[in-house]
Structures are given as structure tokens and as C-alpha cells.
């Protein structure tokens, strides 16, 4: 579970929840509504993927995702949310800015969040000293 | 003497010894110096163990012809070997995206 105690991951989930709640309540947040979710989507999804690999497959907290794993997630999300769903549903629309945000999210995850869990890492993320 | 180099630890940024082994660790924080290489190595080890264990998905029989034998060996390694981890990962991702899609709809 340590994988998911990452500040970036928690922040991403919170942002997603707030945007989602605001939308449901009928007060969609301006600008943020459309784009912030796309920006946090890949880091959140990739973190869950990393957690899954660490806990069930590799069983090691030092494990990090391969570059192609991240590329795959970005491509897969773009395929589903920007290409397939817009064909079948009116709620989803395709947008090149979305795609760009997914790619930026993927790069951010790979460079910043895809790190082995070590004691020092936990400490620097304020997890141990909480 | 092994060829030790000083490199910066990727997890704490301090200078540490690096001998080129896959499991080299930082003397300061104990983190692996090459997490990427370590991770791919860990994947390979699991795949290898599984390949030996589940080698009999298709049983090889003495009556099998050479082609049949090759095909069976090929599928044995395909099904339970290299793609096992990736398929599990793929299935997990698909389930996750389905859930996200349902909530967001
Ligand atoms: Zn270190």
C-alpha cells in the first residue's frame, strides 16, 4: 500500500473527486472541469498499475514500471477515452489538448512518480514522519 | 578488485559506490542504484520460474510429430511464460479503466 501513499497520487485522487462532485452537483468548475482530470488521469491510473505489479506480480517495493508500460497506459487511455468512446457516446468528445495532457501526465509519472520505495524516499515524501 | 565507480544515487542523490551488479545498493539509503534494470530482472526471474513450473499446459507425447511438438512447446512458453505478467497487467488496466469510465459517465 506504500505505493499509494504517494502525495502526488493522493492529490490526483482528491482533484478528481472534487471535480467529479462539483459536476454532479451541477456546478462544474470553469476551465478545470474539462482538463484537470485528463492531467491527473495517467499519474493516478499508472500508480494503481504500479501498485498492482508490486503487490501481486513482482512482490517487491523496489519495482518500477518499464517505459513501455507507461507508453502502453497512455496509448490505451487515449484509444478508449478519445477514440472509441466519442464514437459511441455523446458525453465523450475528442480533443487534442486532452491527448497532450495524457502524454504530459505519462511523462510526469515516469520521471517523478515511478521511483522505488526506500526509507529515504518515504521520509522525503513525509510518509514516515507523519 | 572489482571496478567500482562513484555514481550519484537515483533515490537520495548522494555519491555512492557502483560495481555494475544488478543488485548494487546505495551505501547511504539502501536503494537500488539501477531500479529500472532491477525491475526488468525481477520480471524475468518470475517468468522463468513460471515457465519451468507450468511447462505442461500441452503435454508432449512420443507420438507427436516434429511440427506438433514445436507448436506445443511454442504455446507452452507463450501461454505461461513471457506474456503472463503482461497479460495480468493488461487485464488489470482494462478493469481499472472500465471502472473509471463508469464512475465518470
Ligand atoms: Zn541513496
Tab-separated table of C-alpha atoms and ligand atoms in Angstrom:
chain	number	residue	atom	x	y	z
A	1	UNK	CA	0.000	0.000	0.000
A	2	UNK	CA	3.011	2.287	0.433
A	3	UNK	CA	2.926	2.857	-3.309
A	4	UNK	CA	-0.415	4.622	-2.924
A	5	UNK	CA	0.665	6.828	-0.009
A	6	UNK	CA	2.389	8.987	-2.556
A	7	UNK	CA	1.453	12.663	-2.186
A	8	UNK	CA	1.034	13.089	-5.939
A	9	UNK	CA	-1.288	10.111	-6.111
A	10	UNK	CA	-3.454	11.322	-3.227
A	11	UNK	CA	-3.560	14.865	-4.656
A	12	UNK	CA	-4.599	13.458	-8.030
A	13	UNK	CA	-7.413	11.416	-6.481
A	14	UNK	CA	-8.655	14.402	-4.466
A	15	UNK	CA	-8.678	16.681	-7.521
A	16	UNK	CA	-10.578	14.064	-9.468
A	17	UNK	CA	-13.115	13.636	-6.638
A	18	UNK	CA	-13.685	17.396	-6.253
A	19	UNK	CA	-14.153	17.920	-9.993
A	20	UNK	CA	-16.461	14.906	-10.160
A	21	UNK	CA	-18.552	16.058	-7.168
A	22	UNK	CA	-18.829	19.624	-8.495
A	23	UNK	CA	-20.039	18.261	-11.820
A	24	UNK	CA	-22.644	16.029	-10.167
A	25	UNK	CA	-23.913	18.892	-8.036
A	26	UNK	CA	-24.462	20.897	-11.179
A	27	UNK	CA	-21.695	23.424	-10.583
A	28	UNK	CA	-18.978	22.351	-12.978
A	29	UNK	CA	-15.747	24.186	-12.248
A	30	UNK	CA	-14.745	26.528	-15.071
A	31	UNK	CA	-11.703	25.558	-17.181
A	32	UNK	CA	-10.582	22.947	-14.642
A	33	UNK	CA	-13.642	20.778	-15.293
A	34	UNK	CA	-12.579	19.729	-18.744
A	35	UNK	CA	-8.847	19.493	-18.407
A	36	UNK	CA	-7.561	18.861	-14.898
A	37	UNK	CA	-8.986	15.349	-14.847
A	38	UNK	CA	-7.113	14.480	-18.006
A	39	UNK	CA	-3.905	15.798	-16.495
A	40	UNK	CA	-4.202	13.697	-13.331
A	41	UNK	CA	-5.684	10.617	-15.038
A	42	UNK	CA	-2.450	8.979	-16.177
A	43	UNK	CA	-0.467	9.502	-12.923
A	44	UNK	CA	-3.384	8.050	-10.915
A	45	UNK	CA	-4.007	5.104	-13.245
A	46	UNK	CA	-0.309	4.335	-13.644
A	47	UNK	CA	0.146	4.443	-9.846
A	48	UNK	CA	-2.584	1.840	-9.474
A	49	UNK	CA	-0.878	-0.242	-12.141
A	50	UNK	CA	2.447	0.076	-10.334
A	51	UNK	CA	0.770	-0.889	-7.068
A	52	UNK	CA	-0.790	-3.945	-8.731
A	53	UNK	CA	2.547	-5.080	-10.152
A	54	UNK	CA	4.312	-4.501	-6.814
A	55	UNK	CA	1.752	-6.268	-4.652
A	56	UNK	CA	0.540	-9.142	-6.819
A	57	UNK	CA	3.105	-9.799	-9.522
A	58	UNK	CA	6.660	-8.903	-8.575
A	59	UNK	CA	6.107	-8.678	-4.805
A	60	UNK	CA	8.835	-6.103	-4.384
A	61	UNK	CA	8.642	-2.420	-3.472
A	62	UNK	CA	11.761	-1.574	-5.438
A	63	UNK	CA	9.969	-2.460	-8.630
A	64	UNK	CA	9.231	0.356	-11.086
A	65	UNK	CA	7.260	0.296	-14.327
A	66	UNK	CA	9.069	-0.062	-17.632
A	67	UNK	CA	8.968	2.781	-20.117
A	68	UNK	CA	6.766	0.759	-22.415
A	69	UNK	CA	4.263	0.135	-19.573
A	70	UNK	CA	3.722	3.890	-19.296
A	71	UNK	CA	3.560	4.301	-23.082
A	72	UNK	CA	1.020	1.485	-23.174
A	73	UNK	CA	-1.168	3.090	-20.491
A	74	UNK	CA	-1.146	6.475	-22.259
A	75	UNK	CA	-1.923	4.888	-25.639
A	76	UNK	CA	-4.642	2.738	-24.120
A	77	UNK	CA	-6.334	5.635	-22.312
A	78	UNK	CA	-6.216	7.772	-25.466
A	79	UNK	CA	-7.643	4.901	-27.510
A	80	UNK	CA	-10.555	4.330	-25.118
A	81	UNK	CA	-11.432	7.850	-23.961
A	82	UNK	CA	-10.524	9.875	-27.024
A	83	UNK	CA	-11.148	7.498	-29.915
A	84	UNK	CA	-13.551	4.674	-29.009
A	85	UNK	CA	-15.926	6.307	-26.506
A	86	UNK	CA	-16.509	9.502	-28.574
A	87	UNK	CA	-17.766	7.194	-31.348
A	88	UNK	CA	-20.433	5.656	-29.136
A	89	UNK	CA	-21.309	8.284	-26.563
A	90	UNK	CA	-22.137	11.962	-26.746
A	91	UNK	CA	-20.732	12.671	-23.267
A	92	UNK	CA	-17.223	11.997	-24.562
A	93	UNK	CA	-15.638	14.312	-27.065
A	94	UNK	CA	-12.263	14.059	-28.663
A	95	UNK	CA	-9.810	16.878	-28.110
A	96	UNK	CA	-6.135	17.176	-28.975
A	97	UNK	CA	-5.452	19.092	-25.748
A	98	UNK	CA	-6.716	16.042	-23.818
A	99	UNK	CA	-4.240	13.846	-25.663
A	100	UNK	CA	-1.425	16.273	-24.923
A	101	UNK	CA	-2.373	16.289	-21.222
A	102	UNK	CA	-2.363	12.480	-21.150
A	103	UNK	CA	1.130	12.446	-22.619
A	104	UNK	CA	2.368	15.088	-20.157
A	105	UNK	CA	0.782	13.051	-17.322
A	106	UNK	CA	2.619	9.963	-18.545
A	107	UNK	CA	5.962	11.785	-18.657
A	108	UNK	CA	5.355	13.223	-15.200
A	109	UNK	CA	4.606	9.784	-13.797
A	110	UNK	CA	7.662	8.223	-15.396
A	111	UNK	CA	10.085	10.977	-14.350
A	112	UNK	CA	8.728	11.897	-10.917
A	113	UNK	CA	6.485	9.172	-9.507
A	114	UNK	CA	7.976	5.948	-10.864
A	115	UNK	CA	10.520	5.541	-8.043
A	116	UNK	CA	11.464	2.579	-5.842
A	117	UNK	CA	10.223	2.752	-2.275
A	118	UNK	CA	13.139	3.251	0.098
A	119	UNK	CA	13.269	4.510	3.629
A	120	UNK	CA	14.716	7.835	2.458
A	121	UNK	CA	12.083	8.180	-0.235
A	122	UNK	CA	9.331	7.649	2.300
A	123	UNK	CA	10.892	10.193	4.616
A	124	UNK	CA	11.274	12.790	1.879
A	125	UNK	CA	7.634	12.283	0.994
A	126	UNK	CA	6.737	12.851	4.679
A	127	UNK	CA	5.172	9.433	4.988
A	128	UNK	CA	7.287	8.136	7.860
A	129	UNK	CA	7.298	11.362	9.867
A	130	UNK	CA	3.561	11.983	9.591
B	1	UNK	CA	39.369	-5.871	-7.286
B	2	UNK	CA	36.051	-5.110	-8.857
B	3	UNK	CA	35.739	-1.983	-10.909
B	4	UNK	CA	33.925	0.320	-8.539
B	5	UNK	CA	32.756	3.680	-9.752
B	6	UNK	CA	31.259	6.531	-7.851
B	7	UNK	CA	27.824	7.464	-9.067
B	8	UNK	CA	25.001	9.576	-7.750
B	9	UNK	CA	22.254	7.528	-6.125
B	10	UNK	CA	18.992	7.951	-8.049
B	11	UNK	CA	16.871	7.890	-4.875
B	12	UNK	CA	18.819	10.115	-2.452
B	13	UNK	CA	21.222	11.932	-4.779
B	14	UNK	CA	24.319	11.182	-2.692
B	15	UNK	CA	27.544	9.799	-4.131
B	16	UNK	CA	27.915	6.073	-3.650
B	17	UNK	CA	29.867	3.060	-4.929
B	18	UNK	CA	28.658	1.261	-8.036
B	19	UNK	CA	30.238	-2.014	-9.146
B	20	UNK	CA	27.922	-2.715	-12.074
B	21	UNK	CA	25.922	-5.515	-10.427
B	22	UNK	CA	22.156	-5.522	-10.907
B	23	UNK	CA	21.586	-5.583	-7.141
B	24	UNK	CA	24.036	-2.817	-6.206
B	25	UNK	CA	22.602	-0.714	-3.444
B	26	UNK	CA	23.304	2.794	-2.216
B	27	UNK	CA	25.529	2.833	0.873
B	28	UNK	CA	23.571	5.770	2.209
B	29	UNK	CA	19.891	4.925	1.726
B	30	UNK	CA	19.964	1.269	0.685
B	31	UNK	CA	18.041	1.890	-2.527
B	32	UNK	CA	18.869	0.017	-5.709
B	33	UNK	CA	21.161	2.025	-7.956
B	34	UNK	CA	19.520	0.786	-11.111
B	35	UNK	CA	15.818	0.394	-10.303
B	36	UNK	CA	14.905	0.052	-13.982
B	37	UNK	CA	17.379	-2.795	-14.520
B	38	UNK	CA	16.448	-4.396	-11.209
B	39	UNK	CA	12.739	-4.309	-12.105
B	40	UNK	CA	13.209	-5.912	-15.521
B	41	UNK	CA	15.417	-8.533	-13.888
B	42	UNK	CA	12.768	-9.299	-11.267
B	43	UNK	CA	10.191	-9.728	-14.047
B	44	UNK	CA	12.456	-12.110	-15.904
B	45	UNK	CA	13.077	-14.224	-12.815
B	46	UNK	CA	9.368	-14.653	-12.135
B	47	UNK	CA	8.685	-15.531	-15.750
B	48	UNK	CA	11.481	-18.090	-15.731
B	49	UNK	CA	10.201	-19.765	-12.568
B	50	UNK	CA	6.717	-19.952	-14.013
B	51	UNK	CA	7.885	-21.383	-17.277
B	52	UNK	CA	9.506	-24.329	-15.529
B	53	UNK	CA	6.572	-24.905	-13.191
B	54	UNK	CA	3.778	-24.800	-15.755
B	55	UNK	CA	5.591	-26.434	-18.595
B	56	UNK	CA	2.846	-28.957	-19.202
B	57	UNK	CA	-0.019	-26.903	-20.444
B	58	UNK	CA	0.050	-29.069	-23.566
B	59	UNK	CA	1.529	-32.462	-22.760
B	60	UNK	CA	4.157	-33.632	-25.164
B	61	UNK	CA	3.625	-37.211	-26.338
B	62	UNK	CA	6.126	-39.512	-28.016
B	63	UNK	CA	3.654	-39.951	-30.855
B	64	UNK	CA	3.734	-36.237	-31.682
B	65	UNK	CA	5.308	-35.300	-34.970
B	66	UNK	CA	8.082	-32.683	-35.058
B	67	UNK	CA	5.723	-29.891	-36.093
B	68	UNK	CA	3.177	-30.764	-33.419
B	69	UNK	CA	5.975	-30.831	-30.871
B	70	UNK	CA	7.255	-27.405	-31.856
B	71	UNK	CA	3.771	-25.915	-31.814
B	72	UNK	CA	3.094	-27.333	-28.351
B	73	UNK	CA	6.415	-26.084	-26.994
B	74	UNK	CA	5.731	-22.696	-28.530
B	75	UNK	CA	2.313	-22.406	-26.898
B	76	UNK	CA	3.613	-23.679	-23.574
B	77	UNK	CA	6.159	-20.894	-23.416
B	78	UNK	CA	3.743	-18.321	-24.842
B	79	UNK	CA	0.847	-19.016	-22.544
B	80	UNK	CA	2.627	-19.254	-19.256
B	81	UNK	CA	5.928	-17.663	-19.998
B	82	UNK	CA	6.785	-14.206	-21.104
B	83	UNK	CA	3.277	-12.858	-21.530
B	84	UNK	CA	1.913	-13.925	-18.178
B	85	UNK	CA	2.916	-10.724	-16.385
B	86	UNK	CA	1.919	-8.534	-19.278
B	87	UNK	CA	-1.480	-10.143	-19.691
B	88	UNK	CA	-2.166	-9.754	-15.973
B	89	UNK	CA	-1.143	-6.105	-16.240
B	90	UNK	CA	-3.297	-5.596	-19.324
B	91	UNK	CA	-6.364	-7.192	-17.698
B	92	UNK	CA	-5.901	-5.082	-14.567
B	93	UNK	CA	-5.621	-1.886	-16.631
B	94	UNK	CA	-8.729	-2.738	-18.635
B	95	UNK	CA	-10.770	-3.410	-15.482
B	96	UNK	CA	-9.489	-0.185	-13.939
B	97	UNK	CA	-10.390	1.917	-16.993
B	98	UNK	CA	-13.816	0.318	-17.146
B	99	UNK	CA	-14.446	1.336	-13.528
B	100	UNK	CA	-13.148	4.876	-14.154
B	101	UNK	CA	-15.328	5.130	-17.250
B	102	UNK	CA	-18.457	4.018	-15.373
B	103	UNK	CA	-17.882	6.457	-12.483
B	104	UNK	CA	-17.070	9.357	-14.801
B	105	UNK	CA	-20.004	8.776	-17.159
C	1	LIG	ZN1	20.851	6.643	-1.853
